Amino acid sequence: MARRLIVSGSAALRLAEAEAWLGEHDPAAPLLCLAPSLEAAGDLLRAAARARGALFGCQRATLSRLAAALAAPVLAARGLAPLSGLSAEALVARTVFRLGPAALGRYGAVADRPGLARAL
């Protein structure tokens, strides 16, 4: 199947081209639908399935999820793990708690207040 790059300011045109491309795709062959959001990918795949009656073996992903999935084996081999926003906030909260107000300088006065970890 040939690759196509569609560049247009019209979302309707881009979606129509994507649906046409999916129409040429074998409905039982594996397919990765990369989109700005999982909802957008789902909408596109549902429209394609409605148009042809069925579509199997499709996976949806965003660029960040694809990057995380590709990086996971390399990180694991190095004994590392990705850090999400919530994980970073928890790490900061634990560090603030362990250091105590005295070590935080001007932030020591608000060390026990909610929201400090998120703000930091």
PDB file of N, CA and C in Angstrom, residues 6-14:
ATOM      1  N   ILE A   6      -0.842  14.027   3.174  1.00  0.00           N
ATOM      2  CA  ILE A   6      -1.868  15.003   2.835  1.00  0.00           C
ATOM      3  C   ILE A   6      -1.639  16.238   3.693  1.00  0.00           C
ATOM      4  N   VAL A   7      -1.442  17.372   3.059  1.00  0.00           N
ATOM      5  CA  VAL A   7      -1.258  18.637   3.763  1.00  0.00           C
ATOM      6  C   VAL A   7      -2.385  19.560   3.333  1.00  0.00           C
ATOM      7  N   SER A   8      -3.215  19.925   4.305  1.00  0.00           N
ATOM      8  CA  SER A   8      -4.345  20.792   3.984  1.00  0.00           C
ATOM      9  C   SER A   8      -4.822  21.489   5.250  1.00  0.00           C
ATOM     10  N   GLY A   9      -5.292  22.694   5.092  1.00  0.00           N
ATOM     11  CA  GLY A   9      -5.880  23.420   6.207  1.00  0.00           C
ATOM     12  C   GLY A   9      -7.294  22.957   6.501  1.00  0.00           C
ATOM     13  N   SER A  10      -7.834  22.123   5.642  1.00  0.00           N
ATOM     14  CA  SER A  10      -9.202  21.633   5.793  1.00  0.00           C
ATOM     15  C   SER A  10      -9.208  20.281   6.491  1.00  0.00           C
ATOM     16  N   ALA A  11      -9.783  20.245   7.683  1.00  0.00           N
ATOM     17  CA  ALA A  11      -9.890  18.986   8.417  1.00  0.00           C
ATOM     18  C   ALA A  11     -10.766  17.997   7.663  1.00  0.00           C
ATOM     19  N   ALA A  12     -11.820  18.487   7.026  1.00  0.00           N
ATOM     20  CA  ALA A  12     -12.725  17.607   6.274  1.00  0.00           C
ATOM     21  C   ALA A  12     -11.982  16.905   5.140  1.00  0.00           C
ATOM     22  N   LEU A  13     -11.106  17.642   4.448  1.00  0.00           N
ATOM     23  CA  LEU A  13     -10.334  17.045   3.361  1.00  0.00           C
ATOM     24  C   LEU A  13      -9.365  15.994   3.905  1.00  0.00           C
ATOM     25  N   ARG A  14      -8.693  16.321   4.995  1.00  0.00           N
ATOM     26  CA  ARG A  14      -7.746  15.360   5.583  1.00  0.00           C
ATOM     27  C   ARG A  14      -8.460  14.089   6.020  1.00  0.00           C
TER      28      ARG A  14
END
